[in-house]
PDB file of C-alpha atoms in Angstrom:
ATOM      1  CA  MET A   1     -34.706 -53.672-119.160  1.00  0.00           C
ATOM      2  CA  ALA A   2     -32.000 -51.212-118.073  1.00  0.00           C
ATOM      3  CA  ALA A   3     -32.555 -48.776-115.218  1.00  0.00           C
ATOM      4  CA  ALA A   4     -31.672 -45.256-116.333  1.00  0.00           C
ATOM      5  CA  GLY A   5     -28.746 -43.755-114.456  1.00  0.00           C
ATOM      6  CA  VAL A   6     -27.619 -47.041-112.860  1.00  0.00           C
ATOM      7  CA  PRO A   7     -24.337 -48.643-113.970  1.00  0.00           C
ATOM      8  CA  ALA A   8     -25.111 -51.897-115.788  1.00  0.00           C
ATOM      9  CA  ALA A   9     -22.812 -53.937-113.518  1.00  0.00           C
ATOM     10  CA  HIS A  10     -24.560 -52.648-110.373  1.00  0.00           C
ATOM     11  CA  GLU A  11     -27.979 -53.340-111.838  1.00  0.00           C
ATOM     12  CA  ALA A  12     -27.009 -56.879-112.869  1.00  0.00           C
ATOM     13  CA  LEU A  13     -25.543 -57.620-109.434  1.00  0.00           C
ATOM     14  CA  LEU A  14     -28.611 -56.336-107.583  1.00  0.00           C
ATOM     15  CA  ARG A  15     -31.059 -58.160-109.825  1.00  0.00           C
ATOM     16  CA  ARG A  16     -29.118 -61.395-109.267  1.00  0.00           C
ATOM     17  CA  MET A  17     -29.072 -60.799-105.484  1.00  0.00           C
ATOM     18  CA  TYR A  18     -32.845 -60.508-105.422  1.00  0.00           C
ATOM     19  CA  GLU A  19     -33.180 -63.530-107.671  1.00  0.00           C
ATOM     20  CA  VAL A  20     -31.130 -65.854-105.422  1.00  0.00           C
ATOM     21  CA  PHE A  21     -32.117 -64.560-101.969  1.00  0.00           C
ATOM     22  CA  ALA A  22     -34.904 -67.084-101.378  1.00  0.00           C
ATOM     23  CA  THR A  23     -32.965 -70.006-102.905  1.00  0.00           C
ATOM     24  CA  ASP A  24     -30.215 -72.372-101.826  1.00  0.00           C
ATOM     25  CA  GLU A  25     -27.795 -70.305-103.943  1.00  0.00           C
ATOM     26  CA  ARG A  26     -27.916 -67.455-101.407  1.00  0.00           C
ATOM     27  CA  ASP A  27     -24.888 -68.426 -99.294  1.00  0.00           C
ATOM     28  CA  ALA A  28     -22.684 -69.270-102.268  1.00  0.00           C
ATOM     29  CA  PHE A  29     -23.493 -65.917-103.887  1.00  0.00           C
ATOM     30  CA  VAL A  30     -22.490 -63.782-100.882  1.00  0.00           C
ATOM     31  CA  PRO A  31     -18.775 -63.428-101.869  1.00  0.00           C
ATOM     32  CA  GLN A  32     -19.837 -62.381-105.368  1.00  0.00           C
ATOM     33  CA  CYS A  33     -22.044 -59.533-104.159  1.00  0.00           C
ATOM     34  CA  LEU A  34     -21.008 -58.328-100.678  1.00  0.00           C
ATOM     35  CA  ALA A  35     -17.719 -56.717 -99.678  1.00  0.00           C
ATOM     36  CA  LEU A  36     -15.779 -58.547 -96.962  1.00  0.00           C
ATOM     37  CA  ASP A  37     -16.583 -55.780 -94.445  1.00  0.00           C
ATOM     38  CA  VAL A  38     -20.105 -54.963 -95.714  1.00  0.00           C
ATOM     39  CA  ASP A  39     -22.236 -52.747 -93.443  1.00  0.00           C
ATOM     40  CA  TRP A  40     -25.808 -54.152 -93.302  1.00  0.00           C
ATOM     41  CA  PRO A  41     -28.949 -53.197 -91.340  1.00  0.00           C
ATOM     42  CA  ASN A  42     -30.176 -55.610 -88.669  1.00  0.00           C
ATOM     43  CA  MET A  43     -33.936 -55.324 -89.078  1.00  0.00           C
ATOM     44  CA  LEU A  44     -34.596 -58.089 -86.517  1.00  0.00           C
ATOM     45  CA  ASP A  45     -32.729 -56.612 -83.539  1.00  0.00           C
ATOM     46  CA  GLY A  46     -31.852 -53.074 -84.581  1.00  0.00           C
ATOM     47  CA  GLY A  47     -28.364 -51.763 -85.155  1.00  0.00           C
ATOM     48  CA  ARG A  48     -25.921 -52.742 -87.870  1.00  0.00           C
ATOM     49  CA  LEU A  49     -24.098 -55.894 -88.935  1.00  0.00           C
ATOM     50  CA  ARG A  50     -20.489 -55.881 -90.134  1.00  0.00           C
ATOM     51  CA  GLY A  51     -19.048 -58.402 -92.547  1.00  0.00           C
ATOM     52  CA  ARG A  52     -20.215 -61.146 -94.881  1.00  0.00           C
ATOM     53  CA  GLU A  53     -20.388 -63.814 -92.189  1.00  0.00           C
ATOM     54  CA  ALA A  54     -22.600 -61.623 -89.997  1.00  0.00           C
ATOM     55  CA  VAL A  55     -24.991 -61.108 -92.935  1.00  0.00           C
ATOM     56  CA  ARG A  56     -25.022 -64.849 -93.695  1.00  0.00           C
ATOM     57  CA  ALA A  57     -25.862 -65.635 -90.055  1.00  0.00           C
ATOM     58  CA  TYR A  58     -28.561 -62.940 -90.078  1.00  0.00           C
ATOM     59  CA  TRP A  59     -30.167 -64.396 -93.206  1.00  0.00           C
ATOM     60  CA  ALA A  60     -30.035 -67.876 -91.641  1.00  0.00           C
ATOM     61  CA  ARG A  61     -31.953 -66.490 -88.632  1.00  0.00           C
ATOM     62  CA  GLN A  62     -34.551 -64.951 -90.942  1.00  0.00           C
ATOM     63  CA  PHE A  63     -35.103 -68.263 -92.726  1.00  0.00           C
ATOM     64  CA  ALA A  64     -35.211 -70.189 -89.435  1.00  0.00           C
ATOM     65  CA  ALA A  65     -38.129 -67.951 -88.357  1.00  0.00           C
ATOM     66  CA  GLY A  66     -40.028 -68.281 -91.654  1.00  0.00           C
ATOM     67  CA  HIS A  67     -39.533 -67.930 -95.389  1.00  0.00           C
ATOM     68  CA  PRO A  68     -39.058 -64.207 -96.105  1.00  0.00           C
ATOM     69  CA  LEU A  69     -39.632 -62.871 -99.604  1.00  0.00           C
ATOM     70  CA  VAL A  70     -38.625 -59.553-101.117  1.00  0.00           C
ATOM     71  CA  ARG A  71     -39.867 -58.713-104.612  1.00  0.00           C
ATOM     72  CA  LEU A  72     -37.912 -56.163-106.640  1.00  0.00           C
ATOM     73  CA  GLU A  73     -40.361 -53.606-108.067  1.00  0.00           C
ATOM     74  CA  GLY A  74     -38.095 -50.752-109.138  1.00  0.00           C
ATOM     75  CA  LEU A  75     -34.459 -49.766-109.429  1.00  0.00           C
ATOM     76  CA  GLY A  76     -32.807 -46.395-110.005  1.00  0.00           C
ATOM     77  CA  PRO A  77     -30.118 -43.955-108.928  1.00  0.00           C
ATOM     78  CA  ASP A  78     -30.338 -42.427-105.458  1.00  0.00           C
ATOM     79  CA  GLY A  79     -29.429 -38.872-104.461  1.00  0.00           C
ATOM     80  CA  LEU A  80     -26.299 -40.216-102.756  1.00  0.00           C
ATOM     81  CA  ALA A  81     -23.283 -40.259-105.047  1.00  0.00           C
ATOM     82  CA  GLY A  82     -23.102 -43.651-106.711  1.00  0.00           C
ATOM     83  CA  ALA A  83     -25.868 -45.213-104.624  1.00  0.00           C
ATOM     84  CA  VAL A  84     -28.686 -47.270-106.116  1.00  0.00           C
ATOM     85  CA  VAL A  85     -32.178 -47.448-104.637  1.00  0.00           C
ATOM     86  CA  VAL A  86     -34.231 -50.605-105.086  1.00  0.00           C
ATOM     87  CA  THR A  87     -37.957 -50.477-104.377  1.00  0.00           C
ATOM     88  CA  VAL A  88     -39.128 -53.783-102.929  1.00  0.00           C
ATOM     89  CA  ARG A  89     -42.284 -55.377-101.592  1.00  0.00           C
ATOM     90  CA  LEU A  90     -41.887 -57.584 -98.532  1.00  0.00           C
ATOM     91  CA  GLY A  91     -43.650 -60.897 -98.201  1.00  0.00           C
ATOM     92  CA  VAL A  92     -43.619 -64.302 -96.597  1.00  0.00           C
ATOM     93  CA  ARG A  93     -44.157 -67.804 -97.925  1.00  0.00           C
ATOM     94  CA  ASP A  94     -45.977 -70.289 -95.700  1.00  0.00           C
ATOM     95  CA  ALA A  95     -48.310 -73.280 -96.025  1.00  0.00           C
ATOM     96  CA  SER A  96     -51.065 -71.042 -97.440  1.00  0.00           C
ATOM     97  CA  GLY A  97     -48.824 -69.623-100.177  1.00  0.00           C
ATOM     98  CA  GLU A  98     -47.219 -66.240-100.675  1.00  0.00           C
ATOM     99  CA  ARG A  99     -48.486 -63.148 -98.863  1.00  0.00           C
ATOM    100  CA  TRP A 100     -47.281 -59.677 -99.833  1.00  0.00           C
ATOM    101  CA  ALA A 101     -47.376 -56.397 -97.903  1.00  0.00           C
ATOM    102  CA  GLY A 102     -49.390 -53.459 -99.244  1.00  0.00           C
ATOM    103  CA  GLU A 103     -46.508 -51.031 -98.853  1.00  0.00           C
ATOM    104  CA  THR A 104     -43.046 -51.027-100.343  1.00  0.00           C
ATOM    105  CA  VAL A 105     -39.693 -50.243 -98.772  1.00  0.00           C
ATOM    106  CA  GLU A 106     -36.504 -48.968-100.330  1.00  0.00           C
ATOM    107  CA  HIS A 107     -33.141 -50.684-100.100  1.00  0.00           C
ATOM    108  CA  VAL A 108     -30.297 -48.241-100.747  1.00  0.00           C
ATOM    109  CA  TYR A 109     -26.998 -49.797-101.845  1.00  0.00           C
ATOM    110  CA  ARG A 110     -23.538 -48.271-101.954  1.00  0.00           C
ATOM    111  CA  PHE A 111     -20.712 -49.948-103.874  1.00  0.00           C
ATOM    112  CA  GLY A 112     -16.956 -50.171-103.482  1.00  0.00           C
ATOM    113  CA  ALA A 113     -14.379 -49.699-106.220  1.00  0.00           C
ATOM    114  CA  ASP A 114     -14.492 -53.472-106.848  1.00  0.00           C
ATOM    115  CA  GLY A 115     -18.238 -53.278-107.615  1.00  0.00           C
ATOM    116  CA  LEU A 116     -19.329 -55.152-104.489  1.00  0.00           C
ATOM    117  CA  VAL A 117     -21.937 -53.844-102.039  1.00  0.00           C
ATOM    118  CA  VAL A 118     -20.251 -52.036 -99.123  1.00  0.00           C
ATOM    119  CA  ARG A 119     -23.420 -50.753 -97.403  1.00  0.00           C
ATOM    120  CA  MET A 120     -27.163 -51.309 -97.495  1.00  0.00           C
ATOM    121  CA  ASP A 121     -29.788 -49.176 -95.789  1.00  0.00           C
ATOM    122  CA  VAL A 122     -33.558 -49.578 -95.558  1.00  0.00           C
ATOM    123  CA  ARG A 123     -36.005 -46.690 -95.684  1.00  0.00           C
ATOM    124  CA  GLU A 124     -39.769 -46.492 -95.859  1.00  0.00           C
ATOM    125  CA  GLY A 125     -41.422 -46.603 -99.245  1.00  0.00           C
ATOM    126  CA  ALA A 126     -45.039 -45.984-100.194  1.00  0.00           C
ATOM    127  CA  GLU A 127     -48.355 -47.787 -99.976  1.00  0.00           C
ATOM    128  CA  SER A 128     -49.535 -49.210-103.245  1.00  0.00           C
ATOM    129  CA  GLY A 129     -52.759 -51.040-103.355  1.00  0.00           C
ATOM    130  CA  SER A 130     -53.978 -54.508-102.558  1.00  0.00           C
ATOM    131  CA  GLY A 131     -50.998 -56.187-100.937  1.00  0.00           C
ATOM    132  CA  SER A 132     -51.410 -59.383-102.905  1.00  0.00           C
ATOM    133  CA  GLY A 133     -49.789 -60.675-105.987  1.00  0.00           C
ATOM    134  CA  SER A 134     -47.320 -63.166-107.235  1.00  0.00           C
ATOM    135  CA  GLY A 135     -43.754 -62.076-107.488  1.00  0.00           C
ATOM    136  CA  SER A 136     -41.099 -63.838-109.436  1.00  0.00           C
ATOM    137  CA  GLU A 137     -38.162 -62.060-107.866  1.00  0.00           C
ATOM    138  CA  SER A 138     -37.060 -62.497-104.262  1.00  0.00           C
ATOM    139  CA  SER A 139     -34.287 -60.819-102.292  1.00  0.00           C
ATOM    140  CA  SER A 140     -32.121 -59.759 -99.496  1.00  0.00           C
ATOM    141  CA  GLY A 141     -33.963 -58.421 -96.546  1.00  0.00           C
TER     142      GLY A 141
END
């Protein structure tokens, strides 16, 4: 299902990113999705990360602390020229199963001329109901 106003290549890349985030394919996929000097938010410590290796190390820290999940729930163009906003629901997988937050957040992606992600930002989304559910898509948090 195509997202109106989003270039097909950007949509395919983002959907694949969310698909592989919680799998062992995550590290191998980084060069296929992130620019060498990608600018990424550090949601654990604040500030920004620069570069693929910094993002890889950040994701490794997230997985060392638990099993984060991010379910893609919507995708569309953002007001920023060429940016794509992805609405996601955050969750965690533990011994009791998957637990999902009641609210969503938005991941805003900007792309370089080569089609790779050059910047990602996180902004607050909206509350939407029960906070439970089973998601089939997981992603980059």
